[in-house]
Amino acid sequence: MKDLKDIKNRAEKEVSSARNNETIRQVFQKYLGKKGEVTLILRSLKDLPEKKRKEIGKLANAIRQELEEKITIKGRAIGAKVERNKPKKRIDFSFPGHKLTTGHLHPITQVEREVEDIFQRLGFSVIEGPEVESEWYNFDALNIPANHPARDMWDTFWLRSNQKIPISKFQIPNKSKIKNKNQNLLLRTHTSPVQVRYMEKHNPPLRIIVPGRTFRYEATDASHEINFYQVEGLMVDKKISAANMKAIMERFFEMFFRQSAKIRLRPSFFPFTEPSFEVDVRCLICGGKGCSVCSKRGWLEMAGAGMVHPQVFKSAGLNPRNWQGFAFGMGLDRLTMMKYKIDDVRLLYKGDLRFLEQF
Ligand code: FA5
């Protein structure tokens, strides 16, 4: 009992004279730690006769509890003092702030917006159409009936046959002439279906462009993807000729590439234009010398184009005797590649941030 009281006195003195965290920790170890003086007494209780055990045990436990409280209070007081004495943090207002990383538009979207902007300045409106299209608008209405060999030009992703829609649902001037009474659905292979969709509802004169996503079931390479983007152009009025088309396209390429871009028209075939052209631009990546993007030709095919076929006017319910027009369909991916000198279209769809962050 005397030893215990002595321990208590010593411990209390040491607690009150402790000035820092380390000394208070040492006091704790010395008296209450695993081999601490109070702990050892508590452990030795089992060897004492019952009466003594009760007496000494009671006192030892009370001392342990009291000491524990005192050490905790002292520890807190030391902690608070340390905190008070810490030098105040100064804010340096001249220090540069943290840069916030923000996302940005995909290069194709940037190009799409620029194309829209240029054509709007040339008097064109921007129109949209559905990506899931009917066989009628994608083919029949564009003078490509079922079984016509020209359908092979556009390798098609067809949708499941139980999703057919009856021909009665369409605003077709002469429904009886359509062979496929139940129309298959497909992923549009080009943006041209929107020509007919728009002319059904709007009377000429008109000037529109239709940017959008298109799909083709074909092998991919440096300049071909199965999912790509086109922008359709359509201008209809009383007297429109191929010369108007060439002027508009040349003006567009100049504004887009901000340099004189060389273009050439090659005779071509599209069932929905007559005459038809392929519009090539001198390859800006190799300067015309020949590279993988232009398949060593020095020219890159950018668009199909031509004068609107009378059959297309008829599909839209317009009299071809009254109207003339030109149409074109440009590859937005190809425009993006030329603008930023990208040598593989597939890079645009990989979602690789190391590539995309450069734009
Ligand atoms: C057409 O799609 C026609 N609808 C264009 C047209 C519209 C002609 C109006 C006349 C009047 P074509 O299949 O050539 O045509 O495609 C047009 C452009 O889309 C091509 O010049 C090319 O730039 C781009 N393109 C075609 N296939 C792919 C592909 N797999 N990957 C990337 N771009 C492509």
Coordinates of C-alpha atoms and ligand atoms in Angstrom, one line a residue:
M1 CA 0.0 0.0 0.0
K2 CA 2.9 2.3 0.9
D3 CA 4.6 1.5 -2.4
L4 CA 1.4 2.4 -4.3
K5 CA 1.0 5.7 -2.6
D6 CA 4.6 6.5 -3.3
I7 CA 4.2 5.6 -7.0
K8 CA 1.1 7.8 -7.2
N9 CA 3.0 10.8 -5.7
R10 CA 6.0 10.4 -8.1
A11 CA 3.8 9.9 -11.1
E12 CA 1.7 13.0 -10.3
K13 CA 4.8 15.1 -9.9
E14 CA 6.2 13.9 -13.2
V15 CA 2.9 14.5 -15.0
S16 CA 2.7 18.1 -13.8
S17 CA 6.3 18.8 -14.7
A18 CA 6.0 17.3 -18.2
R19 CA 6.4 20.0 -20.9
N20 CA 6.1 18.1 -24.1
N21 CA 4.5 15.2 -25.8
E22 CA 7.5 13.0 -25.6
T23 CA 7.8 13.3 -21.7
I24 CA 4.1 12.7 -21.2
R25 CA 4.4 9.6 -23.4
Q26 CA 7.4 8.4 -21.3
V27 CA 5.5 8.9 -18.0
F28 CA 2.6 6.9 -19.4
Q29 CA 5.0 4.0 -20.3
K30 CA 6.8 4.2 -16.9
Y31 CA 3.6 3.8 -14.9
L32 CA 0.8 2.4 -17.1
G33 CA 2.7 0.8 -20.0
K34 CA 3.0 -2.9 -20.5
K35 CA 5.8 -3.1 -18.0
G36 CA 4.8 0.0 -16.1
E37 CA 5.0 0.1 -12.3
V38 CA 1.2 0.2 -11.7
T39 CA 0.6 -2.5 -14.4
L40 CA 3.1 -4.8 -12.7
I41 CA 1.4 -4.4 -9.3
L42 CA -2.0 -5.1 -10.9
R43 CA -0.6 -8.3 -12.6
S44 CA 0.9 -9.6 -9.3
L45 CA -2.4 -9.4 -7.5
K46 CA -3.2 -13.0 -8.3
D47 CA -0.4 -14.2 -6.1
L48 CA -1.7 -12.4 -3.0
P49 CA -4.1 -13.8 -0.4
E50 CA -7.7 -12.8 -1.0
K51 CA -8.0 -10.1 1.6
K52 CA -4.9 -8.3 0.6
R53 CA -5.8 -8.8 -3.1
K54 CA -9.1 -6.9 -2.7
E55 CA -7.5 -4.1 -0.7
I56 CA -4.5 -3.5 -2.9
G57 CA -6.5 -4.2 -6.1
K58 CA -9.0 -1.5 -5.2
L59 CA -6.3 1.1 -4.6
A60 CA -4.2 0.1 -7.6
N61 CA -7.1 0.4 -10.0
A62 CA -8.2 3.7 -8.6
I63 CA -4.6 5.0 -9.0
R64 CA -4.4 3.6 -12.6
Q65 CA -7.7 5.4 -13.5
E66 CA -6.7 8.7 -11.9
L67 CA -3.3 8.6 -13.6
E68 CA -4.8 7.8 -16.9
E69 CA -7.1 10.8 -16.7
K70 CA -4.4 13.2 -15.6
I71 CA -2.1 12.0 -18.4
T72 CA -4.9 12.5 -21.0
I73 CA -5.7 16.0 -19.7
K74 CA -2.0 17.0 -19.6
G75 CA -1.5 15.5 -23.1
R76 CA -4.4 17.6 -24.5
A77 CA -3.1 20.7 -22.8
I78 CA 0.4 20.2 -24.3
G79 CA -1.2 19.5 -27.8
A80 CA -3.3 22.7 -27.6
K81 CA -0.2 24.8 -26.6
V82 CA 1.8 23.3 -29.5
E83 CA -1.0 24.3 -31.8
R84 CA -1.2 27.8 -30.4
N85 CA 2.5 28.3 -30.8
K86 CA 2.7 27.1 -34.4
P87 CA 3.8 29.9 -36.8
K88 CA 0.7 31.2 -38.6
K89 CA 0.4 30.0 -42.3
R90 CA 0.7 32.9 -44.6
I91 CA -1.2 32.9 -47.9
D92 CA 0.9 34.0 -50.9
F93 CA -1.5 35.7 -53.2
S94 CA 1.1 36.0 -56.0
F95 CA 1.5 32.2 -56.2
P96 CA 0.2 30.8 -59.5
G97 CA -3.2 29.0 -59.1
H98 CA -3.8 25.3 -59.8
K99 CA -4.7 24.7 -63.5
L100 CA -8.1 23.1 -63.9
T101 CA -8.1 20.4 -66.6
T102 CA -11.3 20.7 -68.7
G103 CA -12.5 18.6 -71.6
H104 CA -12.9 19.9 -75.1
L105 CA -14.7 19.1 -78.3
H106 CA -13.6 16.2 -80.5
P107 CA -11.7 17.3 -83.6
I108 CA -14.6 16.1 -85.8
T109 CA -17.1 18.1 -83.9
Q110 CA -14.8 21.2 -84.1
V111 CA -14.6 20.7 -87.9
E112 CA -18.4 20.1 -88.1
R113 CA -19.0 23.4 -86.4
E114 CA -16.6 25.2 -88.6
V115 CA -18.2 23.7 -91.7
E116 CA -21.6 24.8 -90.5
D117 CA -20.3 28.3 -89.8
I118 CA -18.8 28.7 -93.3
F119 CA -22.0 27.4 -95.1
Q120 CA -24.2 29.6 -92.9
R121 CA -22.2 32.6 -94.1
L122 CA -22.8 31.3 -97.7
G123 CA -26.6 31.4 -97.0
F124 CA -27.2 27.7 -96.2
S125 CA -29.3 26.4 -93.2
V126 CA -28.2 23.5 -91.1
I127 CA -30.6 20.6 -91.0
E128 CA -30.6 17.2 -89.3
G129 CA -31.9 13.8 -90.2
P130 CA -32.3 10.3 -88.5
E131 CA -29.3 7.9 -88.3
V132 CA -31.7 4.9 -88.4
E133 CA -33.3 5.3 -91.8
S134 CA -35.8 3.5 -93.9
E135 CA -34.9 1.7 -97.1
W136 CA -37.1 4.2 -98.9
Y137 CA -35.3 7.3 -98.0
N138 CA -31.8 5.8 -98.1
F139 CA -32.3 4.1 -101.5
D140 CA -35.7 4.0 -103.3
A141 CA -36.3 7.8 -103.1
L142 CA -32.8 8.4 -104.4
N143 CA -33.5 6.5 -107.6
I144 CA -31.9 3.2 -106.2
P145 CA -34.7 0.7 -106.3
A146 CA -34.4 -2.8 -104.7
N147 CA -32.0 -5.1 -106.7
H148 CA -30.4 -2.1 -108.5
P149 CA -26.7 -2.9 -108.7
A150 CA -25.9 0.6 -107.4
R151 CA -27.0 -0.6 -103.9
D152 CA -23.7 -2.4 -103.7
M153 CA -21.9 1.0 -103.7
W154 CA -23.1 1.4 -100.1
D155 CA -22.4 -1.7 -98.0
T156 CA -25.3 -1.5 -95.6
F157 CA -25.9 -2.4 -91.9
W158 CA -29.5 -3.7 -92.1
L159 CA -31.6 -3.8 -88.9
R160 CA -33.5 -6.9 -87.9
S161 CA -36.3 -7.8 -90.3
N162 CA -39.0 -7.7 -87.6
Q163 CA -38.6 -4.0 -87.4
K164 CA -40.1 -3.3 -90.8
I165 CA -42.4 -0.3 -91.2
P166 CA -45.4 -0.4 -93.7
I167 CA -45.1 1.9 -96.7
S168 CA -48.4 3.5 -95.8
K169 CA -46.5 5.4 -93.1
F170 CA -44.5 7.4 -95.6
Q171 CA -45.5 10.6 -97.4
I172 CA -44.7 9.1 -100.8
P173 CA -46.4 10.7 -103.8
N174 CA -46.9 7.5 -105.7
K175 CA -47.0 4.7 -103.1
S176 CA -48.4 2.1 -105.6
K177 CA -45.1 2.1 -107.5
I178 CA -43.0 1.0 -104.5
K179 CA -42.3 -2.7 -104.6
N180 CA -41.3 -3.2 -100.9
K181 CA -44.6 -2.7 -99.1
N182 CA -42.8 -3.3 -95.8
Q183 CA -39.8 -1.1 -95.5
N184 CA -36.6 -2.5 -93.9
L185 CA -34.7 -0.3 -91.5
L186 CA -31.0 0.4 -91.8
L187 CA -28.2 2.6 -90.5
R188 CA -28.0 5.3 -93.1
T189 CA -25.1 4.8 -95.5
H190 CA -25.0 8.5 -96.4
T191 CA -26.7 11.8 -95.5
S192 CA -28.4 12.0 -98.9
P193 CA -31.8 10.7 -97.6
V194 CA -32.3 14.0 -95.9
Q195 CA -32.5 15.7 -99.3
V196 CA -35.9 14.0 -99.9
R197 CA -37.0 14.4 -96.3
Y198 CA -36.4 18.1 -96.5
M199 CA -37.9 18.7 -99.9
E200 CA -41.1 16.9 -99.0
K201 CA -41.8 19.6 -96.4
H202 CA -40.1 22.7 -97.8
N203 CA -40.7 24.3 -101.2
P204 CA -37.7 25.6 -103.1
P205 CA -35.8 27.9 -103.4
L206 CA -33.6 26.2 -100.7
R207 CA -30.1 25.9 -99.6
I208 CA -29.3 23.4 -96.8
I209 CA -26.4 21.4 -95.4
V210 CA -26.9 18.2 -93.4
P211 CA -24.0 17.2 -91.2
G212 CA -24.3 13.8 -89.5
R213 CA -23.1 10.3 -88.7
T214 CA -23.1 7.6 -91.4
F215 CA -22.4 3.9 -91.4
R216 CA -21.0 1.4 -93.9
Y217 CA -20.3 -2.3 -93.6
E218 CA -16.8 -2.3 -95.2
A219 CA -13.2 -3.1 -94.5
T220 CA -11.4 -0.3 -92.6
D221 CA -8.0 1.2 -93.7
A222 CA -6.2 4.6 -93.3
S223 CA -9.0 6.5 -95.0
H224 CA -12.1 4.2 -94.5
E225 CA -14.1 3.6 -91.3
I226 CA -17.3 1.8 -90.7
N227 CA -18.7 4.7 -88.8
F228 CA -17.9 8.1 -90.2
Y229 CA -19.4 11.6 -90.8
Q230 CA -20.6 13.3 -93.9
V231 CA -22.1 16.7 -94.6
E232 CA -24.7 16.8 -97.3
G233 CA -25.3 20.0 -99.3
L234 CA -28.4 20.8 -101.4
M235 CA -29.2 24.0 -103.3
V236 CA -32.4 24.1 -105.4
D237 CA -33.8 27.1 -107.4
K238 CA -35.1 27.9 -110.8
K239 CA -31.8 28.1 -112.6
I240 CA -28.9 26.3 -110.9
S241 CA -26.0 24.8 -112.8
A242 CA -22.9 22.8 -112.1
A243 CA -21.0 26.2 -112.3
N244 CA -22.8 27.3 -109.2
M245 CA -21.8 24.1 -107.5
K246 CA -18.1 24.4 -108.4
A247 CA -18.1 28.0 -107.2
I248 CA -19.7 27.2 -103.9
M249 CA -17.4 24.2 -103.3
E250 CA -14.2 26.1 -104.2
R251 CA -15.2 29.0 -102.0
F252 CA -15.9 26.5 -99.1
F253 CA -12.5 24.8 -99.5
E254 CA -10.7 28.1 -99.5
M255 CA -12.5 29.3 -96.4
F256 CA -12.0 26.0 -94.7
F257 CA -8.3 25.5 -95.4
R258 CA -7.5 29.2 -95.3
Q259 CA -5.3 28.8 -98.4
S260 CA -6.0 28.3 -102.1
A261 CA -7.0 24.6 -102.2
K262 CA -6.8 22.9 -105.5
I263 CA -9.9 20.9 -106.4
R264 CA -10.8 18.8 -109.5
L265 CA -14.1 17.3 -110.6
R266 CA -14.0 13.8 -112.1
P267 CA -17.0 12.4 -113.9
S268 CA -18.6 9.8 -111.7
F269 CA -21.9 8.0 -111.2
F270 CA -24.6 8.4 -108.5
P271 CA -28.1 7.3 -109.3
F272 CA -29.5 10.5 -107.6
T273 CA -27.5 13.0 -109.6
E274 CA -27.1 13.6 -113.3
P275 CA -24.4 14.5 -114.3
S276 CA -22.4 13.2 -111.3
F277 CA -18.9 14.1 -110.1
E278 CA -16.3 13.0 -107.7
V279 CA -14.7 16.1 -106.0
D280 CA -11.0 15.6 -105.2
V281 CA -8.8 18.0 -103.3
R282 CA -5.0 18.1 -103.8
C283 CA -3.6 16.2 -100.8
L284 CA -2.4 18.7 -98.2
I285 CA -0.6 16.0 -96.3
C286 CA 1.9 15.2 -99.0
G287 CA 1.4 18.3 -101.2
G288 CA 0.4 16.0 -104.0
K289 CA 3.5 13.8 -104.0
G290 CA 1.6 10.7 -102.9
C291 CA 1.2 9.2 -99.4
S292 CA -0.8 6.5 -97.5
V293 CA -3.8 8.8 -97.0
C294 CA -4.2 9.6 -100.7
S295 CA -3.1 6.1 -101.7
K296 CA -0.1 7.6 -103.5
R297 CA -2.5 9.5 -105.9
G298 CA -1.7 13.0 -104.7
W299 CA -5.5 13.7 -104.6
L300 CA -8.0 12.8 -101.9
E301 CA -11.6 12.1 -102.7
M302 CA -13.5 14.5 -100.5
A303 CA -17.0 14.5 -101.9
G304 CA -19.5 13.0 -104.3
A305 CA -21.6 15.6 -106.1
G306 CA -23.8 16.3 -109.0
M307 CA -27.0 17.9 -110.4
V308 CA -30.2 16.6 -108.6
H309 CA -31.8 13.8 -110.6
P310 CA -35.4 14.5 -111.8
Q311 CA -36.4 11.3 -110.0
V312 CA -35.3 12.7 -106.7
F313 CA -37.5 15.8 -107.2
K314 CA -40.4 13.4 -108.0
S315 CA -39.8 11.3 -104.9
A316 CA -40.2 14.5 -102.9
G317 CA -43.4 15.5 -104.7
L318 CA -41.8 18.4 -106.7
N319 CA -42.1 18.9 -110.5
P320 CA -38.6 18.4 -112.0
R321 CA -39.6 20.7 -114.9
N322 CA -39.8 23.6 -112.4
W323 CA -36.7 23.1 -110.4
Q324 CA -32.9 22.6 -110.8
G325 CA -30.4 21.9 -108.1
F326 CA -27.0 20.6 -107.1
A327 CA -26.1 18.3 -104.2
F328 CA -22.9 17.1 -102.7
G329 CA -21.9 14.7 -99.9
M330 CA -18.5 15.4 -98.2
G331 CA -16.6 13.3 -95.8
L332 CA -16.1 15.2 -92.5
D333 CA -13.5 12.8 -91.4
R334 CA -11.5 13.4 -94.5
L335 CA -11.8 17.2 -94.0
T336 CA -10.5 16.8 -90.4
M337 CA -7.6 14.6 -91.6
M338 CA -6.6 17.2 -94.2
K339 CA -6.9 20.1 -91.9
Y340 CA -4.8 18.6 -89.1
K341 CA -2.6 16.4 -91.3
I342 CA -3.8 13.2 -89.6
D343 CA -2.7 10.2 -91.6
D344 CA -5.1 7.5 -90.3
V345 CA -8.9 8.0 -89.9
R346 CA -9.0 5.3 -87.3
L347 CA -7.1 7.5 -84.8
L348 CA -10.2 9.7 -84.7
Y349 CA -12.3 6.9 -83.1
K350 CA -9.8 5.3 -80.7
G351 CA -10.6 7.6 -77.9
D352 CA -6.9 7.8 -77.1
L353 CA -6.4 11.0 -75.0
R354 CA -2.8 11.3 -76.0
F355 CA -4.0 11.9 -79.5
L356 CA -7.2 13.9 -78.7
E357 CA -5.6 16.3 -76.3
Q358 CA -3.6 17.7 -79.2
F359 CA -6.6 19.5 -80.7
Ligands
FA5_1 C1 -22.0 9.4 -101.2 O1 -22.1 8.9 -100.0 C2 -23.1 10.2 -101.8 N1 -24.2 10.2 -101.0 C3 -22.5 11.6 -102.0 C4 -23.4 12.5 -102.9 C5 -24.3 13.3 -102.3 C6 -23.2 12.4 -104.3 C7 -25.1 14.1 -103.1 C8 -24.0 13.2 -105.1 C9 -24.9 14.1 -104.4 P1 -19.6 8.5 -101.5 O2 -19.9 7.1 -101.2 O3 -18.5 8.8 -102.5 O4 -20.9 9.3 -101.9 O5 -19.1 9.2 -100.1 C10 -19.0 10.6 -100.0 C11 -17.7 10.9 -99.2 O6 -17.8 10.3 -97.9 C12 -16.4 10.4 -99.8 O7 -15.9 11.3 -100.8 C13 -15.5 10.3 -98.6 O8 -15.0 11.6 -98.3 C14 -16.5 10.0 -97.5 N2 -16.5 8.5 -97.2 C15 -17.0 7.5 -97.9 N3 -16.8 6.3 -97.3 C16 -16.1 6.6 -96.2 C17 -15.5 5.7 -95.2 N4 -15.7 4.4 -95.2 N5 -14.8 6.3 -94.2 C18 -14.6 7.7 -94.2 N6 -15.1 8.5 -95.1 C19 -15.8 8.0 -96.1

